[in-house]
mmCIF file of C-alpha atoms in Angstrom:
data_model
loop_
_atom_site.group_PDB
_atom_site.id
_atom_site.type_symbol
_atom_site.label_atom_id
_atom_site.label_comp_id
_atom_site.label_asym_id
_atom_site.label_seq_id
_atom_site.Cartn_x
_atom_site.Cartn_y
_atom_site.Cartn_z
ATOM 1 C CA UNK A 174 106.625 91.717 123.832
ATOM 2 C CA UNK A 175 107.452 88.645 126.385
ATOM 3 C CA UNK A 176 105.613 89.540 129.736
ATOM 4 C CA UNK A 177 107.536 88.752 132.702
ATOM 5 C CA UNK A 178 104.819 86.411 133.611
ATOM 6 C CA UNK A 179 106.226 84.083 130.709
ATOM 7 C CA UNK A 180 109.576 84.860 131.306
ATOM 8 C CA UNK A 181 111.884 81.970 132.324
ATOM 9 C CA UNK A 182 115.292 80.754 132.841
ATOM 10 C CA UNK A 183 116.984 79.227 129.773
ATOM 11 C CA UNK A 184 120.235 77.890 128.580
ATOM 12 C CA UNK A 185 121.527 79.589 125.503
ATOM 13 C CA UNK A 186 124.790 78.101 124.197
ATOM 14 C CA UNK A 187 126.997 79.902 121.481
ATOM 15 C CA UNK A 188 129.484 77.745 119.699
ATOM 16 C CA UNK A 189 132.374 79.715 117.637
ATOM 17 C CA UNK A 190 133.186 77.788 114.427
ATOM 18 C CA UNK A 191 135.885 80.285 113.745
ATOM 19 C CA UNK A 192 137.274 80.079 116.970
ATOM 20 C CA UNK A 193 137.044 84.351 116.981
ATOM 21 C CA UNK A 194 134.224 85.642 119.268
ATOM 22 C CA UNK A 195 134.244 88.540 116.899
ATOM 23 C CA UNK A 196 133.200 86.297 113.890
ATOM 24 C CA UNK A 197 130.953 83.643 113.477
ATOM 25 C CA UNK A 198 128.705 82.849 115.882
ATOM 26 C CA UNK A 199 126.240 80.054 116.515
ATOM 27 C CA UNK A 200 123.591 80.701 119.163
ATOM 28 C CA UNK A 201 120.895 77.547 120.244
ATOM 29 C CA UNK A 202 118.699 77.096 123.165
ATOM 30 C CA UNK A 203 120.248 73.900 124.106
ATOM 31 C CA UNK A 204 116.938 72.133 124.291
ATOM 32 C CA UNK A 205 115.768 73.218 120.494
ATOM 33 C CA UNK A 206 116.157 72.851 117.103
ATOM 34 C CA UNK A 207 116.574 76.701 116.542
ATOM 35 C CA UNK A 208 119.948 78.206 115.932
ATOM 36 C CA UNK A 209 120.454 82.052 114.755
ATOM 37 C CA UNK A 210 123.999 82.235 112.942
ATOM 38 C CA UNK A 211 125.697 85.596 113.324
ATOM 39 C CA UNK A 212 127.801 86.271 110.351
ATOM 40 C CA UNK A 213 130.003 89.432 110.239
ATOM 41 C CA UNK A 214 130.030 91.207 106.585
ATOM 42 C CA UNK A 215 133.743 90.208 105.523
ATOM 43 C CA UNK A 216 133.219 86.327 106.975
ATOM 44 C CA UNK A 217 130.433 86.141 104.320
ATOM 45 C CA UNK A 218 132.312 83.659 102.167
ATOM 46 C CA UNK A 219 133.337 81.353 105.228
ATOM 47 C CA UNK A 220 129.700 81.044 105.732
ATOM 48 C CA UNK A 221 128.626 80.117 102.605
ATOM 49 C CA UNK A 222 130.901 77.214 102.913
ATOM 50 C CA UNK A 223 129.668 76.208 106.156
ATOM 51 C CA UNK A 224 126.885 73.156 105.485
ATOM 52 C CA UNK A 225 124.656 75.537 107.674
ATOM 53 C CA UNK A 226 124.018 78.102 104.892
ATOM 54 C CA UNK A 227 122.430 75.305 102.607
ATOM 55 C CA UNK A 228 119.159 74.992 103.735
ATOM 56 C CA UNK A 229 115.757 77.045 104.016
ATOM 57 C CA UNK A 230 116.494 80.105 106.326
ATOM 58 C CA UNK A 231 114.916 83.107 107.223
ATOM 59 C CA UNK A 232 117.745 86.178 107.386
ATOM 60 C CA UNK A 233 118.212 89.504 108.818
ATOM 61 C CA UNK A 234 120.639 91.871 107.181
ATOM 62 C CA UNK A 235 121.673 95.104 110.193
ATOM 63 C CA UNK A 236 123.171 97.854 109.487
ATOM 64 C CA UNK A 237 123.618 101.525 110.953
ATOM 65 C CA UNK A 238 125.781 104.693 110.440
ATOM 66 C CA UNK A 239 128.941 105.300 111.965
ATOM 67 C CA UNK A 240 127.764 107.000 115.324
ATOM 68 C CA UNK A 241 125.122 104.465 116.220
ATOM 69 C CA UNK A 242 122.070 106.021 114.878
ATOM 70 C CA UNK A 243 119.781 104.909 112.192
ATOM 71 C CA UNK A 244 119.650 101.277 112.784
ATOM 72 C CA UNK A 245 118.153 99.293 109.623
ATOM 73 C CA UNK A 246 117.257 95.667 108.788
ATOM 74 C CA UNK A 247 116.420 94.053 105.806
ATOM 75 C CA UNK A 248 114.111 90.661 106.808
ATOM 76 C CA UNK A 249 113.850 87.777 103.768
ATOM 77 C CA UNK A 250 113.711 84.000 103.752
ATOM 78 C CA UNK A 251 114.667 81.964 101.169
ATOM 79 C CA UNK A 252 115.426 78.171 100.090
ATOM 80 C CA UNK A 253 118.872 79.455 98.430
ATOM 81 C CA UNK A 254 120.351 80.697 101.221
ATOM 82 C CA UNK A 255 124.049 80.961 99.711
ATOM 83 C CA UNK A 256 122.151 82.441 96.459
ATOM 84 C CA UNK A 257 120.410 85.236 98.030
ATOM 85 C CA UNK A 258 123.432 86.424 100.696
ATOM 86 C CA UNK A 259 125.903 86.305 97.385
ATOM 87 C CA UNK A 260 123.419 88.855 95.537
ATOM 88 C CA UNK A 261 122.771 90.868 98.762
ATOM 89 C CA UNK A 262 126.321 91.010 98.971
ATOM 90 C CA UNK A 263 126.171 92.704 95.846
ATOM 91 C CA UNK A 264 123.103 94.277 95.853
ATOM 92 C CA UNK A 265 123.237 96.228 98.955
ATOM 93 C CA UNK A 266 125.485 98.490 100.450
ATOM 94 C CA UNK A 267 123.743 99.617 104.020
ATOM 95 C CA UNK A 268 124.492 96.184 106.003
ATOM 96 C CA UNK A 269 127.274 94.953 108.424
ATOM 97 C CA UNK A 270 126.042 91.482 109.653
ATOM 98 C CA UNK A 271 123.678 88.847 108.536
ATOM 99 C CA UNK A 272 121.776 86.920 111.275
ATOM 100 C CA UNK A 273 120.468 83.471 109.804
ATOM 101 C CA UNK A 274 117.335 81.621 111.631
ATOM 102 C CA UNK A 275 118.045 78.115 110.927
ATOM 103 C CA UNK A 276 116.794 74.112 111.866
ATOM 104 C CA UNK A 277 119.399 72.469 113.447
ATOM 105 C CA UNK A 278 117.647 69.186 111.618
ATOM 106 C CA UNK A 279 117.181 71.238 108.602
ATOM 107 C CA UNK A 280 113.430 70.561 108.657
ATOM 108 C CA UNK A 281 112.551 74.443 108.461
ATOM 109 C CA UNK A 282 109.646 74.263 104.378
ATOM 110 C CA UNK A 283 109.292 77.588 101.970
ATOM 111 C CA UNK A 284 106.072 77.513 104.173
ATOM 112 C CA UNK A 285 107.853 77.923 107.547
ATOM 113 C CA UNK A 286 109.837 81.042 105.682
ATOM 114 C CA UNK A 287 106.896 82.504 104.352
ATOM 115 C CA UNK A 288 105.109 83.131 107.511
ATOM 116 C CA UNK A 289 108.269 83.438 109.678
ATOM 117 C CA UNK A 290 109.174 86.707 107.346
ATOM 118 C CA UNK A 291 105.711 87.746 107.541
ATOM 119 C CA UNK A 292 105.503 87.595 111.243
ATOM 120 C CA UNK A 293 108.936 89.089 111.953
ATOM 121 C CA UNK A 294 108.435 91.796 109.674
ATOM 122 C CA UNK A 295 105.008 93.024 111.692
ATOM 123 C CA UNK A 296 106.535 92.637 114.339
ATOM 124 C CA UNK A 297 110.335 94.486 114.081
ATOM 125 C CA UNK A 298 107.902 97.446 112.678
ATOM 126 C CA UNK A 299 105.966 97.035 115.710
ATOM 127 C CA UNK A 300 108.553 97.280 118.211
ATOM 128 C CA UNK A 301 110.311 100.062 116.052
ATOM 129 C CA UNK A 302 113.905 99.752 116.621
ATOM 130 C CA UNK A 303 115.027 99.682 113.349
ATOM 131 C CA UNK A 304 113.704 101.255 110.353
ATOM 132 C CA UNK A 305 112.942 98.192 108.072
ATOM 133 C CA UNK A 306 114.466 97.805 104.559
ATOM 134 C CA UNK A 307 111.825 95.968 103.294
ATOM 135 C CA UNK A 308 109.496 97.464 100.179
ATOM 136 C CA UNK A 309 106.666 95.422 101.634
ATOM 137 C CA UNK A 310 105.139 93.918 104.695
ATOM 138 C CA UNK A 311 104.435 90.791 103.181
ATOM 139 C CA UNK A 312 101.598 88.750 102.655
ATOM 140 C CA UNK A 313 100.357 86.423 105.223
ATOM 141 C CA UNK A 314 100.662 82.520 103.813
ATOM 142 C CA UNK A 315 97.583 80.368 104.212
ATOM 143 C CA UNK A 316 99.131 78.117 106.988
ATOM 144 C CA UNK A 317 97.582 75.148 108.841
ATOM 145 C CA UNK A 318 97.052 76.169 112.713
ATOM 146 C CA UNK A 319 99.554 73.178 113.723
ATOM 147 C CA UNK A 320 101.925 74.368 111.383
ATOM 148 C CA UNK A 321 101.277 78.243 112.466
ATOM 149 C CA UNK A 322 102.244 76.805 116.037
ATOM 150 C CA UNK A 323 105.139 75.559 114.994
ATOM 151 C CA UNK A 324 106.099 78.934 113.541
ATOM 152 C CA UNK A 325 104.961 80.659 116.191
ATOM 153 C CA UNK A 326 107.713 78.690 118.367
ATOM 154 C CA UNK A 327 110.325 78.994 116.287
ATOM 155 C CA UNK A 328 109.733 82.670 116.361
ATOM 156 C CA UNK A 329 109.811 83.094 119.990
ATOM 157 C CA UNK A 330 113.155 81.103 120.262
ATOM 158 C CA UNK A 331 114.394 83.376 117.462
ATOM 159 C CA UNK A 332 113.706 86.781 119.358
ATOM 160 C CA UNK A 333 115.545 85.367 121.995
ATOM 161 C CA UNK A 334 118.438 83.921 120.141
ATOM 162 C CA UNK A 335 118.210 87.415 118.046
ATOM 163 C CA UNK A 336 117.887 89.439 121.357
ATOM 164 C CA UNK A 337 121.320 87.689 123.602
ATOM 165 C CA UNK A 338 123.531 88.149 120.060
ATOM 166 C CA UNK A 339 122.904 92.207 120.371
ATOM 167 C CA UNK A 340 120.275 92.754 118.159
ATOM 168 C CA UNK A 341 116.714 93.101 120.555
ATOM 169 C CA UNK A 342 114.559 93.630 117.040
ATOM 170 C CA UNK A 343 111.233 92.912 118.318
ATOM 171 C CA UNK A 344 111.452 94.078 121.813
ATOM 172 C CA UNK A 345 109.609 97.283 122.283
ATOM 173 C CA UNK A 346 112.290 100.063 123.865
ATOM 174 C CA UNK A 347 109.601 100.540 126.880
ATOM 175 C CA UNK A 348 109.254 97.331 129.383
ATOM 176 C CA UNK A 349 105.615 97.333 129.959
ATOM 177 C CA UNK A 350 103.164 97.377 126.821
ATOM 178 C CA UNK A 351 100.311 98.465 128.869
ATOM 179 C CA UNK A 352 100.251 101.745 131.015
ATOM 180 C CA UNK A 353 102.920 101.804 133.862
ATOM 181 C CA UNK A 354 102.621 102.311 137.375
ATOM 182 C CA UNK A 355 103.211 105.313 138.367
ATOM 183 C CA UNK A 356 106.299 104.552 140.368
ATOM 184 C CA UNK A 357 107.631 103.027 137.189
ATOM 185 C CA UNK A 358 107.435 106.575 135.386
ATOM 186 C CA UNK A 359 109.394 109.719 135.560
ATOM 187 C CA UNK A 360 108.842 113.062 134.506
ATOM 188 C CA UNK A 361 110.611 116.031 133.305
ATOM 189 C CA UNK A 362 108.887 118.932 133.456
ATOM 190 C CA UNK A 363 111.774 122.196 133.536
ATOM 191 C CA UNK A 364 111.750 124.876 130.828
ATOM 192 C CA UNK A 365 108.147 124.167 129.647
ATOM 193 C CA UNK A 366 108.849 120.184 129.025
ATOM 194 C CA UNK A 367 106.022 117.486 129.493
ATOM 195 C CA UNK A 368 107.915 114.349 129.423
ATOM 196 C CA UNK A 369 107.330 110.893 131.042
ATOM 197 C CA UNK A 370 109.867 108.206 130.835
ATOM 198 C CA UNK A 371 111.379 104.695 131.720
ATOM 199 C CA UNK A 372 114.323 104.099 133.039
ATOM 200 C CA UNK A 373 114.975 100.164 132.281
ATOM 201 C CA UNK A 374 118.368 97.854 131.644
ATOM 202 C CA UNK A 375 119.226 99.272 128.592
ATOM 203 C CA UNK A 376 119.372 103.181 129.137
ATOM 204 C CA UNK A 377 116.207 105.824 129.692
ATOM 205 C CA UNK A 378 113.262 106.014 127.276
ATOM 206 C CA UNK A 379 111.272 108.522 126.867
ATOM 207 C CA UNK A 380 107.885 107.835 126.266
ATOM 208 C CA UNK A 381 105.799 108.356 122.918
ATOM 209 C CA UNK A 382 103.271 111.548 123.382
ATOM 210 C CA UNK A 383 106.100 113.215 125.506
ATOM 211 C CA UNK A 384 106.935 117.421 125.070
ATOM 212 C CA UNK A 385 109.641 119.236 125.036
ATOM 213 C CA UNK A 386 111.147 122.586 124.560
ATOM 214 C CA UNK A 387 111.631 123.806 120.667
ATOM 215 C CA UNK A 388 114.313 126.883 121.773
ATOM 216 C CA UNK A 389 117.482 125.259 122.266
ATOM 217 C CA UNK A 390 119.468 127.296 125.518
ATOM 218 C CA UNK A 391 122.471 129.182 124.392
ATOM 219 C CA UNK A 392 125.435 126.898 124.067
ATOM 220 C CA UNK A 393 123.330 123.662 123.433
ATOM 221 C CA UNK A 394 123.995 123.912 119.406
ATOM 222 C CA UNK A 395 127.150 122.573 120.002
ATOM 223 C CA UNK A 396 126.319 119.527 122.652
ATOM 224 C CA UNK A 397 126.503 116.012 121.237
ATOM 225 C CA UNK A 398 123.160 115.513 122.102
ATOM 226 C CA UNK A 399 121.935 118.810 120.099
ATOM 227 C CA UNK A 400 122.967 116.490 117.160
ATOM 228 C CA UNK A 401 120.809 113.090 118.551
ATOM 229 C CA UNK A 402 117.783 115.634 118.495
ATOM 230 C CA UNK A 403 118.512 116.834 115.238
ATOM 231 C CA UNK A 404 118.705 113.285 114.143
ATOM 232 C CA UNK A 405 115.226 112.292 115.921
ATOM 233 C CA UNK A 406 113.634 115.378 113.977
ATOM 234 C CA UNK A 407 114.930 114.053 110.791
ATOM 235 C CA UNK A 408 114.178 110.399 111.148
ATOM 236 C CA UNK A 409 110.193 111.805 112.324
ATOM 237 C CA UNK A 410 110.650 110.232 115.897
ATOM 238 C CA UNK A 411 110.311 113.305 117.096
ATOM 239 C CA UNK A 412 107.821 116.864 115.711
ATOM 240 C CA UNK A 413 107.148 120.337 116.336
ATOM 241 C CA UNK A 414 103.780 120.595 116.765
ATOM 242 C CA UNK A 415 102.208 124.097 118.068
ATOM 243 C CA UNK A 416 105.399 125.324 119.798
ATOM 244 C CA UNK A 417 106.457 121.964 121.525
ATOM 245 C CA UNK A 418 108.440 118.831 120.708
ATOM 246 C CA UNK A 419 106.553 116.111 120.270
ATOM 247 C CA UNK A 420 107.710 112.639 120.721
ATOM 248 C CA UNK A 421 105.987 110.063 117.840
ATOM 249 C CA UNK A 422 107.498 107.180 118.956
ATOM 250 C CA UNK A 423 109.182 105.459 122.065
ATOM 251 C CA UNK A 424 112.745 107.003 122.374
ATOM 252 C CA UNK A 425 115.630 104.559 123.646
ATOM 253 C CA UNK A 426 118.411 107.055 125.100
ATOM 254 C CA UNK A 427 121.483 105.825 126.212
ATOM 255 C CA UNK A 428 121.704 107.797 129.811
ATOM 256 C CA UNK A 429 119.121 109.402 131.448
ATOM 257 C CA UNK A 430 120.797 112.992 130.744
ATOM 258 C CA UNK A 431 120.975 112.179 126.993
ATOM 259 C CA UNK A 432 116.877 111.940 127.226
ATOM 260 C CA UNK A 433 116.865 115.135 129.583
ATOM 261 C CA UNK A 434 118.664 117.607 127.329
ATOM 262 C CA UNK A 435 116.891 116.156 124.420
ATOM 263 C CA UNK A 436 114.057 116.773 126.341
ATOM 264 C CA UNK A 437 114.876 120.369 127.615
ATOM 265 C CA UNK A 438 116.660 121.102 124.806
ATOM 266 C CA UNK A 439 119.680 122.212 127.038
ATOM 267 C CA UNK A 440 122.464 120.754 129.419
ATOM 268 C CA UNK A 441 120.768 118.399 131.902
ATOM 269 C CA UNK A 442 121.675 116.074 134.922
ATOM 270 C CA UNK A 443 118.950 113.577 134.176
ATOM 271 C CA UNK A 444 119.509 111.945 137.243
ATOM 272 C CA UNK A 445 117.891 114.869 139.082
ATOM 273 C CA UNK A 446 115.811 116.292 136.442
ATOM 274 C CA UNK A 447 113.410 112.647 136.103
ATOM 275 C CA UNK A 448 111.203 112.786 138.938
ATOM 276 C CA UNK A 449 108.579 110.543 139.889
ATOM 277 C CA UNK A 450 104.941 111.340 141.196
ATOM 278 C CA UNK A 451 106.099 111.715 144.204
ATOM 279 C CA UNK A 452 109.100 114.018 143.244
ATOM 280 C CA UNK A 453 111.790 112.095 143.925
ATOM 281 C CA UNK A 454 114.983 112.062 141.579
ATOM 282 C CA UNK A 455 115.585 109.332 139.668
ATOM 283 C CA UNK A 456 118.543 109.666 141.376
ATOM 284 C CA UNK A 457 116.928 108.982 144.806
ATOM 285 C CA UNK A 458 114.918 106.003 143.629
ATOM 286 C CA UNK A 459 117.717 103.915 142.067
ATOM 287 C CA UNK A 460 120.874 105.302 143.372
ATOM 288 C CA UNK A 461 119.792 106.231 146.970
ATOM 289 C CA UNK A 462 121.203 109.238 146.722
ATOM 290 C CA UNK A 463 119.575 112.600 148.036
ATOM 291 C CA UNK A 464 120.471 115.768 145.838
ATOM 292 C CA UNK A 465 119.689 118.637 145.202
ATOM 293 C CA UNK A 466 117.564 118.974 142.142
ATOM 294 C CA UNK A 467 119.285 120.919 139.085
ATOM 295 C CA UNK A 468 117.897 123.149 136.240
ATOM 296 C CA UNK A 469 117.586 122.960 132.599
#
């Protein structure tokens, strides 16, 4: 993950060719040769027209269910771009949206795609967002180190590109990848839970190693978020091991009381029921508020 050492401002422009910010859309950092094309499922064919899709590209096919949960993507490259979407099209049934790395001076080689898949595939499985499509990690090309830094570049614009269109694949759900400080971290620790967790700008996570309660409270069978745990069991993110339940991976929740009652296995006020080390509410730390604390 970007530090925020290395972080900087940047100028992203996104051009519409369709003239529908719900359709195509063409993202650049205006000073490089990068663009990521956003193509929405039924705008396929306007895109293979487009002189964009003939050229060497590396691709990223998303996809989820209907409520948000199990987020996939399918990572290739290819030097038939229209080809490969037309048989995807086809082929596979779990995608909604193509994303399409691209050179603006269509100077990307099969040897840029080859490593650029490679990389991005170790890396989306790193960060763990979405469960990966691919059969394979890939095999590491024998690239030149001038050419690797190339491809390293072009990477890091794509993440970004990737990341301001909606779709964050290689940023880990946690901000730091290092141990945080402890006023960074919030526990919950009602009804026999051991949890730490994050609160950052794009909900709560809970960290990976966290506890929680395997009896769910009376009523909580019934809770929408009795359903997201049910749906963490199943995907393996999180396990019952001797009478807890274990978190196996970083956990992304929405709200801080989604991550709570998944947590406590129960109705929770996440606000008060994250404290820090020195007990205050998440409440108190980011909304200034002084409350009462509530019970799971």
């Amino acid at each position: 993950m970007t530090s925020s050492s290395t972080l900087r401002p940047q100028t992203i422009q996104i051009f519409l060719p369709l003239g529908d910010p719900r359709s195509i859309r063409v993202a650049e950092i205006t000073t490089r040769i990068v663009q990521v094309i956003e193509v929405p499922r039924p705008q396929l064919d306007a895109f293979l027209q487009m002189p964009e899709s003939d050229q060497v590209a590396v691709y990223f096919l998303f996809g989820q269910s209907e409520d948000g949960a199990d987020a996939k993507v399918y990572i290739g490259q290819t030097g038939d771009l229209r080809k490969r979407l037309a048989i995807h099209n086809k082929e596979k049934d779990f995608w909604q949206r193509a994303l399409v790395l691209i050179s603006r001076t269509n100077t990307l080689t099969q040897t840029h795609g080859l490593f650029l898949e490679w990389q991005c595939i170790q890396t989306a499985r790193q960060a763990g967002r979405y469960r990966t499509e691919n059969g394979n990690a890939g095999t590491k090309p024998h690239t030149p180190a001038p050419l690797e830094a190339d491809c390293m570049e072009i990477f890091d614009t794509g993440r970004t590109l990737l990341a301001t269109l909606g779709y964050p694949l290689f940023e880990p759900v946690a901000n730091l990848p290092g141990p945080l400080a402890e006023a960074e971290v919030f526990y919950c620790r009602r009804a026999g839970a051991d949890a730490r967790g994050e609160y950052t700008p794009e909900g709560f996570v809970v960290l990976k190693g966290s506890k929680g309660r395997v009896q769910i409270a009376k009523g909580f069978e019934n809770h929408s978020f009795a359903k997201r745990r049910d749906e963490l069991i199943a995907q393996g993110k999180i396990v019952i091991e001797n009478g807890a339940t274990v978190f196996a991976d970083d956990v992304l929740f929405l709200s801080p009381s989604g991550a709570s009652a998944v947590v406590c296995a129960a109705a929770s006020n996440g606000w008060l029921d994250w404290k820090n080390a020195r007990g205050e509410t998440l409440d108190d730390v980011k909304r200034g508020n002084s409350t009462a604390s509530s019970s799971c």
